PDB file of C-alpha atoms in Angstrom:
ATOM      1  CA  UNK A   1     190.081  -8.699  36.920  1.00 61.00           C
ATOM      2  CA  UNK A   2     192.728 -11.122  38.040  1.00 72.00           C
ATOM      3  CA  UNK A   3     193.841 -13.841  35.807  1.00 90.00           C
ATOM      4  CA  UNK A   4     195.133 -17.287  36.845  1.00 94.00           C
ATOM      5  CA  UNK A   5     197.424 -16.772  39.491  1.00 95.00           C
ATOM      6  CA  UNK A   6     200.109 -19.717  40.954  1.00 97.00           C
ATOM      7  CA  UNK A   7     202.152 -19.671  43.936  1.00 97.00           C
ATOM      8  CA  UNK A   8     205.073 -20.147  44.549  1.00 97.00           C
ATOM      9  CA  UNK A   9     206.901 -19.083  41.317  1.00 95.00           C
ATOM     10  CA  UNK A  10     209.922 -20.721  42.060  1.00 96.00           C
ATOM     11  CA  UNK A  11     210.939 -23.819  44.455  1.00 96.00           C
ATOM     12  CA  UNK A  12     213.663 -26.034  45.144  1.00 98.00           C
ATOM     13  CA  UNK A  13     212.947 -29.384  47.076  1.00 98.00           C
ATOM     14  CA  UNK A  14     214.982 -32.325  47.999  1.00 98.00           C
ATOM     15  CA  UNK A  15     214.667 -35.850  46.631  1.00 98.00           C
ATOM     16  CA  UNK A  16     212.073 -37.830  48.931  1.00 98.00           C
ATOM     17  CA  UNK A  17     210.344 -34.485  50.175  1.00 98.00           C
ATOM     18  CA  UNK A  18     206.628 -33.328  49.459  1.00 98.00           C
ATOM     19  CA  UNK A  19     205.303 -30.341  47.827  1.00 98.00           C
ATOM     20  CA  UNK A  20     202.352 -28.386  47.577  1.00 98.00           C
ATOM     21  CA  UNK A  21     201.588 -26.085  44.775  1.00 98.00           C
ATOM     22  CA  UNK A  22     198.410 -23.391  44.722  1.00 98.00           C
ATOM     23  CA  UNK A  23     196.274 -22.011  42.063  1.00 97.00           C
ATOM     24  CA  UNK A  24     193.498 -19.432  41.964  1.00 97.00           C
ATOM     25  CA  UNK A  25     191.716 -19.493  38.897  1.00 94.00           C
ATOM     26  CA  UNK A  26     190.458 -16.703  36.447  1.00 91.00           C
ATOM     27  CA  UNK A  27     187.456 -14.711  38.042  1.00 91.00           C
ATOM     28  CA  UNK A  28     184.313 -16.667  37.149  1.00 88.00           C
ATOM     29  CA  UNK A  29     185.917 -19.941  36.132  1.00 89.00           C
ATOM     30  CA  UNK A  30     185.205 -23.042  38.042  1.00 90.00           C
ATOM     31  CA  UNK A  31     187.380 -25.657  36.457  1.00 90.00           C
ATOM     32  CA  UNK A  32     191.318 -26.038  36.993  1.00 92.00           C
ATOM     33  CA  UNK A  33     193.508 -28.447  35.063  1.00 92.00           C
ATOM     34  CA  UNK A  34     197.255 -29.104  36.135  1.00 96.00           C
ATOM     35  CA  UNK A  35     199.938 -29.712  33.793  1.00 95.00           C
ATOM     36  CA  UNK A  36     203.618 -30.391  34.005  1.00 97.00           C
ATOM     37  CA  UNK A  37     206.035 -28.962  31.443  1.00 95.00           C
ATOM     38  CA  UNK A  38     209.595 -30.405  31.146  1.00 93.00           C
ATOM     39  CA  UNK A  39     212.267 -27.966  29.487  1.00 90.00           C
ATOM     40  CA  UNK A  40     211.722 -28.124  25.695  1.00 87.00           C
ATOM     41  CA  UNK A  41     208.514 -30.105  25.904  1.00 91.00           C
ATOM     42  CA  UNK A  42     204.617 -29.436  25.541  1.00 93.00           C
ATOM     43  CA  UNK A  43     202.490 -29.345  28.667  1.00 94.00           C
ATOM     44  CA  UNK A  44     201.469 -32.852  29.895  1.00 94.00           C
ATOM     45  CA  UNK A  45     198.164 -33.171  31.658  1.00 93.00           C
ATOM     46  CA  UNK A  46     198.209 -34.344  35.110  1.00 95.00           C
ATOM     47  CA  UNK A  47     194.606 -34.062  36.175  1.00 94.00           C
ATOM     48  CA  UNK A  48     191.354 -31.925  36.332  1.00 92.00           C
ATOM     49  CA  UNK A  49     189.267 -30.713  39.232  1.00 93.00           C
ATOM     50  CA  UNK A  50     185.782 -29.448  38.920  1.00 90.00           C
ATOM     51  CA  UNK A  51     182.899 -29.312  41.837  1.00 91.00           C
ATOM     52  CA  UNK A  52     185.886 -30.187  44.296  1.00 93.00           C
ATOM     53  CA  UNK A  53     185.973 -33.709  42.559  1.00 93.00           C
ATOM     54  CA  UNK A  54     189.020 -34.987  40.427  1.00 93.00           C
ATOM     55  CA  UNK A  55     187.092 -35.428  37.066  1.00 89.00           C
ATOM     56  CA  UNK A  56     190.056 -36.727  34.535  1.00 88.00           C
ATOM     57  CA  UNK A  57     193.157 -38.108  35.158  1.00 92.00           C
ATOM     58  CA  UNK A  58     196.656 -38.063  32.942  1.00 91.00           C
ATOM     59  CA  UNK A  59     199.089 -40.760  32.775  1.00 93.00           C
ATOM     60  CA  UNK A  60     200.871 -39.986  36.428  1.00 97.00           C
ATOM     61  CA  UNK A  61     201.562 -41.949  39.411  1.00 97.00           C
ATOM     62  CA  UNK A  62     199.297 -41.799  42.887  1.00 96.00           C
ATOM     63  CA  UNK A  63     202.343 -39.429  43.999  1.00 98.00           C
ATOM     64  CA  UNK A  64     200.437 -36.615  42.190  1.00 98.00           C
ATOM     65  CA  UNK A  65     197.267 -35.811  44.114  1.00 97.00           C
ATOM     66  CA  UNK A  66     195.103 -32.834  44.202  1.00 97.00           C
ATOM     67  CA  UNK A  67     192.315 -30.762  46.115  1.00 97.00           C
ATOM     68  CA  UNK A  68     189.710 -28.282  44.973  1.00 97.00           C
ATOM     69  CA  UNK A  69     188.302 -25.631  47.509  1.00 97.00           C
ATOM     70  CA  UNK A  70     184.619 -24.304  47.459  1.00 96.00           C
ATOM     71  CA  UNK A  71     186.137 -20.835  46.111  1.00 95.00           C
ATOM     72  CA  UNK A  72     187.477 -23.129  42.930  1.00 95.00           C
ATOM     73  CA  UNK A  73     190.971 -22.747  44.122  1.00 97.00           C
ATOM     74  CA  UNK A  74     193.198 -25.587  43.738  1.00 97.00           C
ATOM     75  CA  UNK A  75     196.449 -27.589  45.250  1.00 98.00           C
ATOM     76  CA  UNK A  76     198.618 -29.984  43.690  1.00 98.00           C
ATOM     77  CA  UNK A  77     200.455 -32.072  46.030  1.00 98.00           C
ATOM     78  CA  UNK A  78     203.549 -34.287  45.029  1.00 98.00           C
ATOM     79  CA  UNK A  79     204.936 -36.776  47.404  1.00 97.00           C
ATOM     80  CA  UNK A  80     208.205 -38.692  47.385  1.00 98.00           C
ATOM     81  CA  UNK A  81     209.878 -36.166  45.058  1.00 98.00           C
ATOM     82  CA  UNK A  82     211.864 -37.545  42.331  1.00 98.00           C
ATOM     83  CA  UNK A  83     214.832 -35.731  40.223  1.00 97.00           C
ATOM     84  CA  UNK A  84     212.583 -36.350  37.338  1.00 97.00           C
ATOM     85  CA  UNK A  85     209.734 -34.228  38.914  1.00 98.00           C
ATOM     86  CA  UNK A  86     211.711 -31.056  37.969  1.00 97.00           C
ATOM     87  CA  UNK A  87     209.456 -29.065  35.892  1.00 97.00           C
ATOM     88  CA  UNK A  88     207.276 -26.377  35.181  1.00 96.00           C
ATOM     89  CA  UNK A  89     203.953 -27.100  36.818  1.00 97.00           C
ATOM     90  CA  UNK A  90     201.275 -25.040  34.990  1.00 96.00           C
ATOM     91  CA  UNK A  91     197.452 -24.504  36.221  1.00 95.00           C
ATOM     92  CA  UNK A  92     194.881 -23.879  33.835  1.00 92.00           C
ATOM     93  CA  UNK A  93     191.315 -22.491  34.156  1.00 90.00           C
ATOM     94  CA  UNK A  94     188.326 -22.849  32.384  1.00 85.00           C
ATOM     95  CA  UNK A  95     184.409 -22.914  32.810  1.00 81.00           C
ATOM     96  CA  UNK A  96     182.133 -25.899  33.137  1.00 72.00           C
ATOM     97  CA  UNK A  97     184.270 -28.818  33.870  1.00 61.00           C
ATOM     98  CA  UNK A  98     184.620 -30.027  30.237  1.00 54.00           C
ATOM     99  CA  UNK A  99     180.893 -30.643  29.736  1.00 50.00           C
ATOM    100  CA  UNK A 100     180.471 -27.600  27.746  1.00 48.00           C
ATOM    101  CA  UNK A 101     182.042 -26.070  24.774  1.00 49.00           C
ATOM    102  CA  UNK A 102     184.547 -24.251  26.652  1.00 50.00           C
ATOM    103  CA  UNK A 103     186.948 -23.478  24.229  1.00 58.00           C
ATOM    104  CA  UNK A 104     189.694 -21.439  25.821  1.00 70.00           C
ATOM    105  CA  UNK A 105     191.732 -22.410  28.957  1.00 80.00           C
ATOM    106  CA  UNK A 106     193.727 -19.598  30.567  1.00 87.00           C
ATOM    107  CA  UNK A 107     196.966 -20.588  31.995  1.00 91.00           C
ATOM    108  CA  UNK A 108     198.935 -19.244  35.141  1.00 93.00           C
ATOM    109  CA  UNK A 109     202.459 -18.282  34.983  1.00 92.00           C
ATOM    110  CA  UNK A 110     203.581 -21.592  36.597  1.00 95.00           C
ATOM    111  CA  UNK A 111     205.568 -22.776  39.161  1.00 96.00           C
ATOM    112  CA  UNK A 112     209.094 -23.727  38.511  1.00 96.00           C
ATOM    113  CA  UNK A 113     210.014 -26.764  40.813  1.00 97.00           C
ATOM    114  CA  UNK A 114     213.511 -27.937  40.867  1.00 97.00           C
ATOM    115  CA  UNK A 115     214.365 -31.230  43.021  1.00 98.00           C
ATOM    116  CA  UNK A 116     218.006 -31.718  43.810  1.00 97.00           C
TER     117      UNK A 116
ATOM    118  CA  UNK B   1     196.201 -42.378  22.957  1.00 49.00           C
ATOM    119  CA  UNK B   2     197.041 -39.395  20.622  1.00 62.00           C
ATOM    120  CA  UNK B   3     199.879 -38.557  18.522  1.00 88.00           C
ATOM    121  CA  UNK B   4     200.715 -34.723  17.948  1.00 94.00           C
ATOM    122  CA  UNK B   5     203.437 -33.787  15.490  1.00 96.00           C
ATOM    123  CA  UNK B   6     205.246 -30.370  15.091  1.00 97.00           C
ATOM    124  CA  UNK B   7     208.490 -29.273  14.042  1.00 97.00           C
ATOM    125  CA  UNK B   8     210.933 -28.727  16.595  1.00 95.00           C
ATOM    126  CA  UNK B   9     212.304 -25.459  15.459  1.00 97.00           C
ATOM    127  CA  UNK B  10     211.660 -22.927  12.609  1.00 98.00           C
ATOM    128  CA  UNK B  11     213.532 -19.791  11.711  1.00 97.00           C
ATOM    129  CA  UNK B  12     212.170 -16.890   9.663  1.00 97.00           C
ATOM    130  CA  UNK B  13     212.827 -13.151   9.021  1.00 97.00           C
ATOM    131  CA  UNK B  14     211.296 -10.196  10.132  1.00 97.00           C
ATOM    132  CA  UNK B  15     208.372  -9.067   8.100  1.00 97.00           C
ATOM    133  CA  UNK B  16     208.102 -12.385   6.297  1.00 98.00           C
ATOM    134  CA  UNK B  17     205.360 -15.064   6.474  1.00 98.00           C
ATOM    135  CA  UNK B  18     205.746 -18.257   8.332  1.00 98.00           C
ATOM    136  CA  UNK B  19     203.559 -21.591   8.463  1.00 98.00           C
ATOM    137  CA  UNK B  20     203.829 -23.917  11.289  1.00 98.00           C
ATOM    138  CA  UNK B  21     202.369 -27.360  10.719  1.00 98.00           C
ATOM    139  CA  UNK B  22     200.982 -29.871  13.140  1.00 98.00           C
ATOM    140  CA  UNK B  23     199.353 -33.419  12.545  1.00 97.00           C
ATOM    141  CA  UNK B  24     197.431 -35.401  15.151  1.00 96.00           C
ATOM    142  CA  UNK B  25     196.055 -38.811  15.285  1.00 92.00           C
ATOM    143  CA  UNK B  26     193.108 -39.148  17.751  1.00 85.00           C
ATOM    144  CA  UNK B  27     189.625 -40.460  18.003  1.00 84.00           C
ATOM    145  CA  UNK B  28     186.754 -38.294  19.211  1.00 84.00           C
ATOM    146  CA  UNK B  29     188.258 -34.835  17.869  1.00 87.00           C
ATOM    147  CA  UNK B  30     186.655 -32.288  19.639  1.00 86.00           C
ATOM    148  CA  UNK B  31     188.776 -29.242  18.626  1.00 90.00           C
ATOM    149  CA  UNK B  32     192.454 -27.986  17.909  1.00 93.00           C
ATOM    150  CA  UNK B  33     194.182 -25.200  19.745  1.00 93.00           C
ATOM    151  CA  UNK B  34     197.156 -23.064  19.150  1.00 95.00           C
ATOM    152  CA  UNK B  35     198.966 -21.356  21.883  1.00 95.00           C
ATOM    153  CA  UNK B  36     202.057 -19.100  22.005  1.00 96.00           C
ATOM    154  CA  UNK B  37     204.657 -19.547  24.891  1.00 96.00           C
ATOM    155  CA  UNK B  38     207.443 -16.805  25.343  1.00 94.00           C
ATOM    156  CA  UNK B  39     210.160 -18.326  27.425  1.00 90.00           C
ATOM    157  CA  UNK B  40     209.343 -18.314  31.376  1.00 85.00           C
ATOM    158  CA  UNK B  41     205.842 -17.599  30.591  1.00 88.00           C
ATOM    159  CA  UNK B  42     202.409 -19.118  30.566  1.00 88.00           C
ATOM    160  CA  UNK B  43     200.937 -20.287  27.406  1.00 92.00           C
ATOM    161  CA  UNK B  44     198.545 -17.867  25.811  1.00 92.00           C
ATOM    162  CA  UNK B  45     195.583 -18.810  23.718  1.00 90.00           C
ATOM    163  CA  UNK B  46     196.210 -18.157  20.051  1.00 93.00           C
ATOM    164  CA  UNK B  47     193.396 -19.912  18.061  1.00 92.00           C
ATOM    165  CA  UNK B  48     190.733 -22.606  18.066  1.00 90.00           C
ATOM    166  CA  UNK B  49     189.350 -24.672  15.204  1.00 93.00           C
ATOM    167  CA  UNK B  50     186.706 -27.460  15.343  1.00 90.00           C
ATOM    168  CA  UNK B  51     185.435 -27.172  11.867  1.00 93.00           C
ATOM    169  CA  UNK B  52     187.311 -27.505   8.488  1.00 96.00           C
ATOM    170  CA  UNK B  53     188.767 -24.441   7.211  1.00 96.00           C
ATOM    171  CA  UNK B  54     190.555 -21.269   8.171  1.00 96.00           C
ATOM    172  CA  UNK B  55     190.214 -19.078  11.192  1.00 93.00           C
ATOM    173  CA  UNK B  56     191.664 -15.652  10.906  1.00 93.00           C
ATOM    174  CA  UNK B  57     192.539 -13.261  13.771  1.00 89.00           C
ATOM    175  CA  UNK B  58     194.782 -10.400  12.710  1.00 94.00           C
ATOM    176  CA  UNK B  59     198.235 -11.277  11.888  1.00 96.00           C
ATOM    177  CA  UNK B  60     197.366 -14.845  12.822  1.00 96.00           C
ATOM    178  CA  UNK B  61     195.493 -17.685  10.968  1.00 97.00           C
ATOM    179  CA  UNK B  62     194.764 -21.028  11.796  1.00 97.00           C
ATOM    180  CA  UNK B  63     193.644 -24.020   9.445  1.00 98.00           C
ATOM    181  CA  UNK B  64     192.086 -27.379   9.993  1.00 97.00           C
ATOM    182  CA  UNK B  65     191.597 -30.286   7.943  1.00 97.00           C
ATOM    183  CA  UNK B  66     190.017 -33.146  10.171  1.00 95.00           C
ATOM    184  CA  UNK B  67     190.038 -35.734   7.343  1.00 94.00           C
ATOM    185  CA  UNK B  68     193.815 -35.282   7.299  1.00 95.00           C
ATOM    186  CA  UNK B  69     194.335 -34.659  10.800  1.00 96.00           C
ATOM    187  CA  UNK B  70     196.509 -31.560   9.941  1.00 96.00           C
ATOM    188  CA  UNK B  71     196.550 -27.902  11.071  1.00 98.00           C
ATOM    189  CA  UNK B  72     198.778 -24.977  10.581  1.00 98.00           C
ATOM    190  CA  UNK B  73     199.204 -21.788  12.055  1.00 98.00           C
ATOM    191  CA  UNK B  74     199.993 -19.010   9.808  1.00 98.00           C
ATOM    192  CA  UNK B  75     202.080 -15.860  11.028  1.00 97.00           C
ATOM    193  CA  UNK B  76     202.137 -12.524   8.814  1.00 97.00           C
ATOM    194  CA  UNK B  77     204.018  -9.668   9.101  1.00 97.00           C
ATOM    195  CA  UNK B  78     206.372 -11.051  11.355  1.00 98.00           C
ATOM    196  CA  UNK B  79     207.666  -9.064  14.158  1.00 98.00           C
ATOM    197  CA  UNK B  80     210.791  -9.624  16.614  1.00 97.00           C
ATOM    198  CA  UNK B  81     208.619 -10.067  19.675  1.00 97.00           C
ATOM    199  CA  UNK B  82     206.786 -13.491  17.743  1.00 98.00           C
ATOM    200  CA  UNK B  83     209.772 -15.247  18.542  1.00 98.00           C
ATOM    201  CA  UNK B  84     208.322 -17.802  20.996  1.00 97.00           C
ATOM    202  CA  UNK B  85     207.058 -21.652  21.278  1.00 97.00           C
ATOM    203  CA  UNK B  86     203.838 -22.404  19.341  1.00 98.00           C
ATOM    204  CA  UNK B  87     201.991 -25.221  21.014  1.00 97.00           C
ATOM    205  CA  UNK B  88     199.488 -27.450  19.111  1.00 96.00           C
ATOM    206  CA  UNK B  89     196.960 -28.957  21.186  1.00 94.00           C
ATOM    207  CA  UNK B  90     193.959 -31.238  20.593  1.00 93.00           C
ATOM    208  CA  UNK B  91     190.989 -31.923  22.639  1.00 88.00           C
ATOM    209  CA  UNK B  92     189.601 -35.294  22.464  1.00 82.00           C
ATOM    210  CA  UNK B  93     185.710 -35.491  23.476  1.00 76.00           C
ATOM    211  CA  UNK B  94     185.440 -33.885  26.827  1.00 73.00           C
ATOM    212  CA  UNK B  95     188.961 -34.675  27.853  1.00 75.00           C
ATOM    213  CA  UNK B  96     191.619 -31.978  28.742  1.00 81.00           C
ATOM    214  CA  UNK B  97     194.024 -30.886  26.065  1.00 87.00           C
ATOM    215  CA  UNK B  98     196.739 -32.919  24.907  1.00 90.00           C
ATOM    216  CA  UNK B  99     199.697 -30.795  23.574  1.00 93.00           C
ATOM    217  CA  UNK B 100     202.571 -31.366  21.167  1.00 94.00           C
ATOM    218  CA  UNK B 101     206.085 -30.677  22.093  1.00 94.00           C
ATOM    219  CA  UNK B 102     205.776 -27.119  20.578  1.00 96.00           C
ATOM    220  CA  UNK B 103     207.799 -25.505  17.923  1.00 97.00           C
ATOM    221  CA  UNK B 104     210.446 -22.925  18.616  1.00 97.00           C
ATOM    222  CA  UNK B 105     210.270 -19.911  16.330  1.00 98.00           C
ATOM    223  CA  UNK B 106     213.150 -17.669  15.958  1.00 97.00           C
ATOM    224  CA  UNK B 107     212.470 -14.251  14.026  1.00 98.00           C
ATOM    225  CA  UNK B 108     215.609 -12.713  12.597  1.00 97.00           C
ATOM    226  CA  UNK B 109     216.184  -9.237  11.511  1.00 95.00           C
TER     227      UNK B 109
END
């Protein structure tokens, strides 16, 4: 049973460019949440997708957008990259879109994005 | 909003017991989670508390006091492999998790 998989594992981009990160949730899960983790900090919630719609959003600008596909996989897009966007981007999968008492979120290994 | 505070760093000796504290301020509390994260790896789930009291799971235990906005993670019989960051996270209502900055634990021989 594959867990949460993310691609790519590492990425280097230039300021102003756009990037797309991908996530496949754990088998049987239908909800995907994206987090940004700066070095030495805890993960910060970006947004959550359930039933192909953005259900919740953290305090991130519109440059951060996403998508969820019918197979529950998800993409995170970041436009007009800034140096401060350099971080580990984590995807977490769970069940029920936050409506139920889903008590555990499984995290992927993350994508390390470096903006130069 | 939510404030979650935990110590930045802790050091303990192999075989000993260590307690990592977490305090939080939030409305609509709906559960507190502890995750372990080794450097360069994904966070892995350790424990979940939604009611007051102690939850024990092998060498790891987690305690919650909702009235005090306080939780701790207790690690017994420390092993070198327990050196990692420990993340406290709070769920508010049906919202996604809000994490603290994490506590980096160094286990020494």
